[in-house]
């Protein structure tokens, strides 16, 4: 019987599992490569380093630094690679120079260079990065680099390899999300040239598709059974070492795959994707190289004729900017392929930001900077908001997305929900103002699809809206650490174009997909409000310093833009406005809002970078702010000796108090100069006084005008017995005309009596008092820095090992207690609080310092309130949202920890209590107990997360009426944006300037004042804060001529837009602006 032939092939019994296993081994990368098809991809003859055909030299830059190609070209001193050499340590960089001569017997053949150093690498030719390489044994391994499809006789190749001593997912010590091993070394496991067998490659992917259809389609369906039969026949027909048998095996596959689908089949739009975390398990600097490697690979595959319809998306404008800076020739190729509709910028934002923590204005700036970059560099704006991997989505996003010129939204993260399965795949998402965007969650439940049959089947089965639309999107390519699509994925997709039993697949841009889906918009269901993610809610608290830096930076940049807009307008000189300097600070702030940085889920190296950026924002921002305040002061008449070093505070007799927020203020402040006789000197030796300012304006007054309040208006602190608390012994009391606060010897708040409402604020029947610190056991399932679970409340740890209270200030302007608490018996974890009440407000402030050295513990402070409410209200971006205080359903229970910004409010009819803060984002409210999350102590991926010293401020604000009527929104603004009080040399006893900008009703808030991006006009951003409808009059004291309502990109709205109202400005009455609930309006003021 001739080789490869049998006289008789018996028909074997049916055994599906055995046949499937046989098929898997036929193409396995791990088993039987000496006899299976995978082992035939390369000829057995290979030439390794040291042979006459492959020479390799190495150079390490000083200290293993990441250096550009130009540095290597000029400074590299090459050395011969030593056998079995190791390269490291972690994060180091090495460069290799490869010199290749193709053996003459390989003439006319396809030749590949193969490289595996167990880490990331990139090929450079002629000064241009060509392709990334990924070492190791994972599915993301990319070891091949095609030198030539048809080798010339003894053809030569010379190129460089840049090797990064880190894996695709960093250098976790013992696991992916573990903290990095700082001493990892790598060896070159593979460096050779070989002849590639493209016939074996093509047959292998035919076989994989057929056999996987047999595996993942039910064998109860004819098509699934036929697939397994065909795969088995291919194994029987093909003898891997005999390439002459390949055509017959391919004929079997071709016949099976030629059966087409019907017209009603589900359609999948596939697009290559490379989700690159801007920082995560690696620092920002390594991400810059990941972008180069990933984008270069995508472009290289686009140049291959067999992938002529391949399309690839890339989000995050900052990553494009990095490539432009670091790899300008590569960026030019990106622009070229973008113009051809194949390399597709998407997203519209500066980074793929966290969507819980950034402010509303930060959201607007993410789109403003992102969209402007894409328009400038690629000629068009992004048309899809692309955010596949973030930890929940604010209910205000639809409006901000639409204002950026985008009407489509893509994510998939809610497929990770712990408790409840999200009910839609394609749906209408409606924000708190009523704005709507078309949203899609790819039913494969991944943004890193491998293009397998299994994923195609899942996409069909898991698609939740089959009755309403018949299209979905597939995002394929390795992500998180970059890499992107492999040729294997593209081969699979080529075979899925129209195969009976599978969805019909085509390469298509996300925009084209959404346009098709939009045709069925009338059939789709609507989800109203936030997209709450039922996991990773520990990220509202982890890495407290970064969150404090974010809040401070947002407020500081807000103040800078207002101050310089004011100064430039007054002086009629826009050259004083430091546009580029402020823009650079915004870019750093927005960068740190990436969805693995500000949430607290990155390695320690990332937070070293982040805190350095926050420090720069603070230092440079404060310098710019002082310059602006000086310029503002220069505009005022000065005393007669003003020409002689007016900046010396010793000569100043007046103060200038600048109010950068949209509410009038009368507050107790620390004065920068001492009056002849101070009303009160604080514990820190600063004199105290009262200043009154208009909204968005300033006041100049003499310090000699300060006077003590009347006795009935003063605040006091004293010690006394207080039987009403039910606690015997000494109590410490802070009291003014609004409230009486009673504290125990541990700093607990036992009673807060509202004198005006004549009611108790604290639930004095509760098991624990208010201002009670609790330390929870905080051990999640896996995602340490990310997750906290409701069971943590079942296991708490003892606090208050030692505590002491003393009166620090007795009034009459401010009264203060000093509380010290030891949180453990060793004294390693301590709290120091300065609890204060001033004469002008019922607000009780808790200035808190914590020394924190814990292991997987969660620190919260709780307030049991004398309020009954089924829902609590939390500030979010440009508005507020309510969440349940109960666990009636699994959807309610899942929100045991939620995100809020400057305040949370618990309210019953005609009375409520707000909990304010200056840098925290995590809240929980169960029944009547309102808690603020303070610090965590996860150990992975950063063992130092939240360790050390912290300072923050929270406050309790009882109020009559609704939160809107009581000014809770304004209280949050005041707490976070203190008055800017500086010495002044003005002659006036008192002079008020402002409001420079105003609206006729407090329900509309002027949030932002800034210079326009492309002109010397002023942009004013306002929003309706109460949740109602209102037409207000907007006025300014500046000499403007007209106003134009714009979108978030500062483009005038079209005349037929409902909000369009472009008109001449009436200096007497202003301009009328109509608002619907939580509406954001951007107004351009033209001089």
Tab-separated table of N, CA and C in Angstrom, residues 287-429:
chain	number	residue	atom	x	y	z
A	287	UNK	N	4.701	53.050	29.266
A	287	UNK	CA	3.524	53.116	28.401
A	287	UNK	C	3.854	53.816	27.085
A	288	UNK	N	4.694	54.811	27.148
A	288	UNK	CA	5.078	55.507	25.914
A	288	UNK	C	5.667	54.520	24.917
A	289	UNK	N	6.476	53.579	25.409
A	289	UNK	CA	7.064	52.588	24.503
A	289	UNK	C	6.040	51.541	24.098
A	290	UNK	N	5.149	51.176	25.018
A	290	UNK	CA	4.090	50.234	24.655
A	290	UNK	C	3.260	50.782	23.490
A	291	UNK	N	2.992	52.080	23.507
A	291	UNK	CA	2.233	52.690	22.411
A	291	UNK	C	2.992	52.533	21.098
A	292	UNK	N	4.284	52.827	21.130
A	292	UNK	CA	5.073	52.686	19.907
A	292	UNK	C	5.065	51.266	19.386
A	293	UNK	N	5.307	50.302	20.270
A	293	UNK	CA	5.351	48.893	19.849
A	293	UNK	C	4.015	48.444	19.279
A	294	UNK	N	2.936	48.805	19.978
A	294	UNK	CA	1.613	48.328	19.572
A	294	UNK	C	1.152	48.960	18.267
A	295	UNK	N	1.331	50.264	18.135
A	295	UNK	CA	0.873	50.946	16.933
A	295	UNK	C	1.725	50.563	15.725
A	296	UNK	N	3.028	50.366	15.950
A	296	UNK	CA	3.889	49.940	14.840
A	296	UNK	C	3.460	48.575	14.321
A	297	UNK	N	3.120	47.670	15.220
A	297	UNK	CA	2.674	46.339	14.813
A	297	UNK	C	1.390	46.424	14.002
A	298	UNK	N	0.442	47.227	14.475
A	298	UNK	CA	-0.824	47.368	13.746
A	298	UNK	C	-0.587	47.883	12.331
A	299	UNK	N	0.261	48.859	12.210
A	299	UNK	CA	0.540	49.421	10.881
A	299	UNK	C	1.250	48.416	9.985
A	300	UNK	N	2.137	47.628	10.560
A	300	UNK	CA	2.852	46.626	9.753
A	300	UNK	C	1.885	45.597	9.183
A	301	UNK	N	0.919	45.169	9.987
A	301	UNK	CA	-0.052	44.197	9.491
A	301	UNK	C	-0.949	44.803	8.416
A	302	UNK	N	-1.219	46.092	8.532
A	302	UNK	CA	-2.027	46.746	7.496
A	302	UNK	C	-1.339	46.727	6.138
A	303	UNK	N	-0.017	46.702	6.162
A	303	UNK	CA	0.730	46.696	4.907
A	303	UNK	C	0.753	45.326	4.238
A	304	UNK	N	0.295	44.294	4.949
A	304	UNK	CA	0.322	42.949	4.376
A	304	UNK	C	-0.876	42.769	3.456
A	305	UNK	N	-0.652	42.303	2.230
A	305	UNK	CA	-1.748	42.255	1.251
A	305	UNK	C	-2.908	41.374	1.679
A	306	UNK	N	-2.647	40.336	2.461
A	306	UNK	CA	-3.735	39.444	2.862
A	306	UNK	C	-4.661	40.069	3.908
A	307	UNK	N	-4.243	41.235	4.484
A	307	UNK	CA	-5.067	41.893	5.496
A	307	UNK	C	-5.453	43.300	5.017
A	308	UNK	N	-5.801	43.415	3.784
A	308	UNK	CA	-6.052	44.727	3.183
A	308	UNK	C	-7.293	45.412	3.729
A	309	UNK	N	-8.197	44.661	4.384
A	309	UNK	CA	-9.399	45.288	4.938
A	309	UNK	C	-9.340	45.443	6.451
A	310	UNK	N	-8.200	45.161	7.028
A	310	UNK	CA	-7.994	45.250	8.479
A	310	UNK	C	-8.077	46.702	8.942
A	311	UNK	N	-8.884	46.948	9.967
A	311	UNK	CA	-9.015	48.268	10.577
A	311	UNK	C	-8.660	48.172	12.060
A	312	UNK	N	-8.088	49.251	12.576
A	312	UNK	CA	-7.574	49.262	13.950
A	312	UNK	C	-7.943	50.583	14.609
A	313	UNK	N	-8.422	50.522	15.854
A	313	UNK	CA	-8.772	51.737	16.588
A	313	UNK	C	-7.741	51.998	17.677
A	314	UNK	N	-7.533	53.275	17.962
A	314	UNK	CA	-6.614	53.685	19.024
A	314	UNK	C	-7.208	54.891	19.728
A	315	UNK	N	-7.460	54.753	21.010
A	315	UNK	CA	-8.057	55.828	21.796
A	315	UNK	C	-6.978	56.587	22.559
A	316	UNK	N	-7.395	57.560	23.368
A	316	UNK	CA	-6.543	58.295	24.287
A	316	UNK	C	-5.557	59.222	23.556
A	317	UNK	N	-5.947	60.465	23.423
A	317	UNK	CA	-5.147	61.427	22.671
A	317	UNK	C	-3.738	61.559	23.230
A	318	UNK	N	-3.593	61.420	24.539
A	318	UNK	CA	-2.247	61.575	25.107
A	318	UNK	C	-1.296	60.528	24.556
A	319	UNK	N	-1.790	59.320	24.282
A	319	UNK	CA	-0.918	58.290	23.736
A	319	UNK	C	-0.491	58.641	22.315
A	320	UNK	N	-1.381	59.228	21.568
A	320	UNK	CA	-1.021	59.694	20.226
A	320	UNK	C	0.015	60.818	20.325
A	321	UNK	N	-0.168	61.704	21.285
A	321	UNK	CA	0.799	62.785	21.450
A	321	UNK	C	2.168	62.232	21.834
A	322	UNK	N	2.196	61.223	22.699
A	322	UNK	CA	3.469	60.603	23.068
A	322	UNK	C	4.163	60.010	21.847
A	323	UNK	N	3.396	59.307	20.999
A	323	UNK	CA	3.991	58.728	19.801
A	323	UNK	C	4.512	59.838	18.890
A	324	UNK	N	3.764	60.911	18.769
A	324	UNK	CA	4.218	62.036	17.947
A	324	UNK	C	5.537	62.593	18.470
A	325	UNK	N	5.675	62.669	19.795
A	325	UNK	CA	6.893	63.204	20.396
A	325	UNK	C	8.062	62.230	20.295
A	326	UNK	N	7.795	60.952	20.554
A	326	UNK	CA	8.873	59.967	20.667
A	326	UNK	C	9.204	59.279	19.346
A	327	UNK	N	8.191	59.102	18.478
A	327	UNK	CA	8.363	58.358	17.228
A	327	UNK	C	7.694	59.129	16.088
A	328	UNK	N	8.248	60.278	15.714
A	328	UNK	CA	7.546	61.129	14.719
A	328	UNK	C	7.321	60.453	13.377
A	329	UNK	N	8.234	59.597	12.936
A	329	UNK	CA	8.030	58.920	11.649
A	329	UNK	C	6.898	57.900	11.747
A	330	UNK	N	6.815	57.237	12.868
A	330	UNK	CA	5.707	56.304	13.094
A	330	UNK	C	4.384	57.056	13.135
A	331	UNK	N	4.377	58.213	13.791
A	331	UNK	CA	3.151	59.000	13.867
A	331	UNK	C	2.700	59.449	12.484
A	332	UNK	N	3.649	59.781	11.632
A	332	UNK	CA	3.286	60.162	10.263
A	332	UNK	C	2.593	59.018	9.542
A	333	UNK	N	3.019	57.782	9.798
A	333	UNK	CA	2.353	56.613	9.214
A	333	UNK	C	0.946	56.459	9.781
A	334	UNK	N	0.782	56.728	11.073
A	334	UNK	CA	-0.547	56.677	11.675
A	334	UNK	C	-1.475	57.663	10.999
A	335	UNK	N	-0.985	58.856	10.739
A	335	UNK	CA	-1.802	59.861	10.057
A	335	UNK	C	-2.146	59.412	8.639
A	336	UNK	N	-1.173	58.821	7.958
A	336	UNK	CA	-1.396	58.358	6.591
A	336	UNK	C	-2.481	57.290	6.544
A	337	UNK	N	-2.405	56.312	7.440
A	337	UNK	CA	-3.395	55.234	7.429
A	337	UNK	C	-4.739	55.698	7.984
A	338	UNK	N	-4.731	56.712	8.820
A	338	UNK	CA	-5.996	57.292	9.274
A	338	UNK	C	-6.732	57.920	8.106
A	339	UNK	N	-5.992	58.603	7.250
A	339	UNK	CA	-6.613	59.227	6.078
A	339	UNK	C	-7.230	58.191	5.158
A	340	UNK	N	-6.723	56.965	5.196
A	340	UNK	CA	-7.262	55.879	4.375
A	340	UNK	C	-8.383	55.120	5.082
A	341	UNK	N	-8.735	55.539	6.292
A	341	UNK	CA	-9.832	54.915	7.000
A	341	UNK	C	-9.487	53.586	7.635
A	342	UNK	N	-8.219	53.379	7.963
A	342	UNK	CA	-7.822	52.087	8.520
A	342	UNK	C	-7.250	52.200	9.924
A	343	UNK	N	-6.481	53.243	10.208
A	343	UNK	CA	-6.013	53.506	11.574
A	343	UNK	C	-6.946	54.568	12.141
A	344	UNK	N	-7.768	54.185	13.119
A	344	UNK	CA	-8.933	54.989	13.484
A	344	UNK	C	-8.803	55.541	14.899
A	345	UNK	N	-8.531	56.839	15.054
A	345	UNK	CA	-8.568	57.446	16.390
A	345	UNK	C	-9.999	57.441	16.912
A	346	UNK	N	-10.179	57.022	18.153
A	346	UNK	CA	-11.521	56.979	18.737
A	346	UNK	C	-11.463	57.524	20.162
A	347	UNK	N	-12.629	57.757	20.724
A	347	UNK	CA	-12.745	58.065	22.137
A	347	UNK	C	-13.019	59.512	22.424
A	348	UNK	N	-12.215	60.392	21.812
A	348	UNK	CA	-12.445	61.814	21.997
A	348	UNK	C	-11.904	62.392	23.285
A	349	UNK	N	-11.266	61.590	24.143
A	349	UNK	CA	-10.789	62.095	25.426
A	349	UNK	C	-9.265	62.058	25.502
A	350	UNK	N	-8.719	62.832	26.431
A	350	UNK	CA	-7.272	62.882	26.611
A	350	UNK	C	-6.754	61.531	27.089
A	351	UNK	N	-7.422	60.931	28.076
A	351	UNK	CA	-7.154	59.552	28.479
A	351	UNK	C	-8.504	58.853	28.626
A	352	UNK	N	-8.468	57.537	28.719
A	352	UNK	CA	-9.679	56.805	29.106
A	352	UNK	C	-9.800	56.964	30.614
A	353	UNK	N	-10.538	57.988	31.017
A	353	UNK	CA	-10.530	58.430	32.404
A	353	UNK	C	-11.457	57.594	33.274
A	354	UNK	N	-11.184	57.655	34.561
A	354	UNK	CA	-12.159	57.179	35.533
A	354	UNK	C	-13.410	58.037	35.386
A	355	UNK	N	-14.571	57.431	35.558
A	355	UNK	CA	-15.821	58.165	35.348
A	355	UNK	C	-16.617	58.337	36.630
A	356	UNK	N	-15.958	58.192	37.771
A	356	UNK	CA	-16.587	58.471	39.052
A	356	UNK	C	-15.990	59.704	39.714
A	357	UNK	N	-14.668	59.790	39.744
A	357	UNK	CA	-13.974	60.739	40.606
A	357	UNK	C	-13.759	62.117	39.980
A	358	UNK	N	-13.375	62.250	38.721
A	358	UNK	CA	-13.137	63.595	38.166
A	358	UNK	C	-14.371	64.482	38.243
A	359	UNK	N	-14.119	65.776	38.340
A	359	UNK	CA	-15.221	66.737	38.381
A	359	UNK	C	-15.879	66.863	37.015
A	360	UNK	N	-17.002	67.555	36.989
A	360	UNK	CA	-17.665	67.791	35.717
A	360	UNK	C	-16.792	68.575	34.758
A	361	UNK	N	-16.087	69.584	35.278
A	361	UNK	CA	-15.219	70.367	34.403
A	361	UNK	C	-14.062	69.526	33.891
A	362	UNK	N	-13.565	68.612	34.713
A	362	UNK	CA	-12.516	67.703	34.233
A	362	UNK	C	-13.026	66.844	33.087
A	363	UNK	N	-14.258	66.363	33.202
A	363	UNK	CA	-14.847	65.622	32.091
A	363	UNK	C	-14.859	66.466	30.815
A	364	UNK	N	-15.313	67.706	30.934
A	364	UNK	CA	-15.373	68.580	29.766
A	364	UNK	C	-13.983	68.753	29.168
A	365	UNK	N	-12.966	68.921	30.028
A	365	UNK	CA	-11.610	69.131	29.525
A	365	UNK	C	-11.035	67.862	28.910
A	366	UNK	N	-11.411	66.690	29.423
A	366	UNK	CA	-10.961	65.452	28.774
A	366	UNK	C	-11.371	65.454	27.309
A	367	UNK	N	-12.610	65.839	27.047
A	367	UNK	CA	-13.090	65.867	25.661
A	367	UNK	C	-12.519	67.057	24.894
A	368	UNK	N	-12.408	68.196	25.548
A	368	UNK	CA	-11.903	69.379	24.855
A	368	UNK	C	-10.477	69.147	24.363
A	369	UNK	N	-9.608	68.643	25.228
A	369	UNK	CA	-8.227	68.410	24.819
A	369	UNK	C	-8.128	67.247	23.847
A	370	UNK	N	-8.882	66.180	24.112
A	370	UNK	CA	-8.824	65.019	23.231
A	370	UNK	C	-9.330	65.319	21.840
A	371	UNK	N	-10.497	65.926	21.758
A	371	UNK	CA	-11.085	66.208	20.455
A	371	UNK	C	-10.261	67.230	19.661
A	372	UNK	N	-9.721	68.233	20.344
A	372	UNK	CA	-8.899	69.223	19.641
A	372	UNK	C	-7.636	68.569	19.073
A	373	UNK	N	-7.061	67.639	19.822
A	373	UNK	CA	-5.872	66.947	19.315
A	373	UNK	C	-6.219	66.130	18.075
A	374	UNK	N	-7.289	65.349	18.158
A	374	UNK	CA	-7.655	64.502	17.023
A	374	UNK	C	-7.993	65.344	15.791
A	375	UNK	N	-8.676	66.450	16.004
A	375	UNK	CA	-9.022	67.312	14.874
A	375	UNK	C	-7.765	67.906	14.241
A	376	UNK	N	-6.850	68.350	15.068
A	376	UNK	CA	-5.633	68.978	14.551
A	376	UNK	C	-4.751	67.981	13.816
A	377	UNK	N	-4.596	66.782	14.391
A	377	UNK	CA	-3.615	65.840	13.856
A	377	UNK	C	-4.201	64.881	12.815
A	378	UNK	N	-5.503	64.594	12.897
A	378	UNK	CA	-6.109	63.631	11.973
A	378	UNK	C	-7.197	64.241	11.089
A	379	UNK	N	-7.498	65.501	11.334
A	379	UNK	CA	-8.431	66.186	10.454
A	379	UNK	C	-9.888	66.024	10.797
A	380	UNK	N	-10.205	65.262	11.842
A	380	UNK	CA	-11.609	65.107	12.209
A	380	UNK	C	-11.727	64.739	13.677
A	381	UNK	N	-12.895	65.020	14.221
A	381	UNK	CA	-13.171	64.678	15.611
A	381	UNK	C	-13.534	63.200	15.723
A	382	UNK	N	-13.299	62.658	16.897
A	382	UNK	CA	-13.778	61.306	17.164
A	382	UNK	C	-15.300	61.325	17.257
A	383	UNK	N	-15.920	60.261	16.808
A	383	UNK	CA	-17.383	60.209	16.824
A	383	UNK	C	-17.935	59.118	17.728
A	384	UNK	N	-17.056	58.447	18.483
A	384	UNK	CA	-17.489	57.413	19.429
A	384	UNK	C	-16.765	57.639	20.744
A	385	UNK	N	-17.508	57.723	21.845
A	385	UNK	CA	-16.912	57.760	23.176
A	385	UNK	C	-16.521	56.336	23.537
A	386	UNK	N	-15.243	56.098	23.658
A	386	UNK	CA	-14.676	54.753	23.746
A	386	UNK	C	-14.089	54.555	25.132
A	387	UNK	N	-14.732	53.754	25.964
A	387	UNK	CA	-14.257	53.581	27.333
A	387	UNK	C	-14.586	52.171	27.823
A	388	UNK	N	-13.892	51.161	27.267
A	388	UNK	CA	-14.268	49.775	27.568
A	388	UNK	C	-13.949	49.324	28.979
A	389	UNK	N	-13.045	50.028	29.684
A	389	UNK	CA	-12.534	49.472	30.941
A	389	UNK	C	-12.429	50.538	32.011
A	390	UNK	N	-13.559	50.953	32.564
A	390	UNK	CA	-13.517	51.826	33.732
A	390	UNK	C	-14.606	51.383	34.690
A	391	UNK	N	-14.602	51.937	35.902
A	391	UNK	CA	-15.288	51.286	37.014
A	391	UNK	C	-16.607	51.964	37.377
A	392	UNK	N	-17.427	52.189	36.380
A	392	UNK	CA	-18.714	52.838	36.580
A	392	UNK	C	-18.761	54.140	35.806
A	393	UNK	N	-19.987	54.606	35.510
A	393	UNK	CA	-20.163	55.716	34.573
A	393	UNK	C	-21.182	56.699	35.133
A	394	UNK	N	-20.732	57.935	35.325
A	394	UNK	CA	-21.564	58.988	35.894
A	394	UNK	C	-22.804	59.239	35.067
A	395	UNK	N	-23.895	59.571	35.756
A	395	UNK	CA	-25.161	59.856	35.083
A	395	UNK	C	-25.128	61.172	34.318
A	396	UNK	N	-24.093	61.968	34.483
A	396	UNK	CA	-23.993	63.228	33.746
A	396	UNK	C	-23.213	63.064	32.441
A	397	UNK	N	-22.639	61.880	32.211
A	397	UNK	CA	-21.812	61.694	31.013
A	397	UNK	C	-22.559	61.864	29.693
A	398	UNK	N	-23.781	61.343	29.520
A	398	UNK	CA	-24.424	61.501	28.214
A	398	UNK	C	-24.471	62.945	27.734
A	399	UNK	N	-24.758	63.885	28.633
A	399	UNK	CA	-24.822	65.287	28.233
A	399	UNK	C	-23.445	65.814	27.828
A	400	UNK	N	-22.418	65.452	28.581
A	400	UNK	CA	-21.073	65.944	28.284
A	400	UNK	C	-20.555	65.313	27.000
A	401	UNK	N	-20.866	64.043	26.792
A	401	UNK	CA	-20.472	63.360	25.561
A	401	UNK	C	-21.101	64.042	24.352
A	402	UNK	N	-22.381	64.326	24.431
A	402	UNK	CA	-23.065	64.966	23.297
A	402	UNK	C	-22.523	66.371	23.056
A	403	UNK	N	-22.176	67.069	24.127
A	403	UNK	CA	-21.628	68.415	23.972
A	403	UNK	C	-20.271	68.398	23.278
A	404	UNK	N	-19.611	67.233	23.280
A	404	UNK	CA	-18.326	67.084	22.584
A	404	UNK	C	-18.512	66.618	21.150
A	405	UNK	N	-19.743	66.602	20.657
A	405	UNK	CA	-20.008	66.223	19.274
A	405	UNK	C	-20.083	64.732	19.044
A	406	UNK	N	-20.351	63.974	20.099
A	406	UNK	CA	-20.373	62.506	20.024
A	406	UNK	C	-21.765	62.014	20.408
A	407	UNK	N	-22.255	61.022	19.680
A	407	UNK	CA	-23.577	60.487	20.022
A	407	UNK	C	-23.559	58.979	20.278
A	408	UNK	N	-22.367	58.358	20.245
A	408	UNK	CA	-22.257	56.916	20.448
A	408	UNK	C	-21.301	56.614	21.600
A	409	UNK	N	-21.583	55.540	22.327
A	409	UNK	CA	-20.798	55.183	23.511
A	409	UNK	C	-20.579	53.680	23.553
A	410	UNK	N	-19.328	53.287	23.811
A	410	UNK	CA	-18.994	51.874	23.919
A	410	UNK	C	-18.268	51.573	25.222
A	411	UNK	N	-18.712	50.514	25.897
A	411	UNK	CA	-17.982	49.940	27.014
A	411	UNK	C	-18.373	48.484	27.132
A	412	UNK	N	-17.747	47.771	28.065
A	412	UNK	CA	-18.147	46.391	28.339
A	412	UNK	C	-17.952	46.029	29.806
A	413	UNK	N	-17.496	46.991	30.621
A	413	UNK	CA	-17.050	46.658	31.978
A	413	UNK	C	-18.180	46.141	32.854
A	414	UNK	N	-19.406	46.550	32.597
A	414	UNK	CA	-20.489	46.096	33.453
A	414	UNK	C	-20.765	44.609	33.309
A	415	UNK	N	-20.134	43.961	32.325
A	415	UNK	CA	-20.247	42.498	32.246
A	415	UNK	C	-19.572	41.829	33.442
A	416	UNK	N	-18.741	42.592	34.180
A	416	UNK	CA	-18.087	42.070	35.384
A	416	UNK	C	-18.978	42.194	36.630
A	417	UNK	N	-20.162	42.752	36.507
A	417	UNK	CA	-21.011	42.973	37.681
A	417	UNK	C	-21.059	41.743	38.580
A	418	UNK	N	-20.963	41.982	39.874
A	418	UNK	CA	-20.901	40.877	40.830
A	418	UNK	C	-22.272	40.306	41.156
A	419	UNK	N	-23.290	41.159	41.233
A	419	UNK	CA	-24.591	40.720	41.733
A	419	UNK	C	-25.665	40.602	40.652
A	420	UNK	N	-25.703	41.544	39.744
A	420	UNK	CA	-26.803	41.620	38.778
A	420	UNK	C	-26.266	41.691	37.357
A	421	UNK	N	-26.875	40.955	36.476
A	421	UNK	CA	-26.475	40.954	35.072
A	421	UNK	C	-27.155	42.113	34.375
A	422	UNK	N	-26.350	42.951	33.746
A	422	UNK	CA	-26.927	44.099	33.054
A	422	UNK	C	-27.821	43.605	31.920
A	423	UNK	N	-29.020	44.178	31.753
A	423	UNK	CA	-30.015	43.564	30.871
A	423	UNK	C	-29.906	43.905	29.390
A	424	UNK	N	-28.991	44.758	28.979
A	424	UNK	CA	-28.951	45.192	27.583
A	424	UNK	C	-27.567	45.002	26.980
A	425	UNK	N	-27.532	44.853	25.670
A	425	UNK	CA	-26.290	44.933	24.904
A	425	UNK	C	-26.247	46.224	24.087
A	426	UNK	N	-27.340	46.546	23.431
A	426	UNK	CA	-27.464	47.802	22.689
A	426	UNK	C	-28.694	48.524	23.229
A	427	UNK	N	-28.502	49.771	23.641
A	427	UNK	CA	-29.594	50.471	24.326
A	427	UNK	C	-29.370	51.974	24.250
A	428	UNK	N	-30.345	52.720	24.694
A	428	UNK	CA	-30.244	54.170	24.796
A	428	UNK	C	-29.867	54.495	26.243
A	429	UNK	N	-28.791	55.241	26.400
A	429	UNK	CA	-28.400	55.664	27.754
A	429	UNK	C	-28.789	57.130	27.919
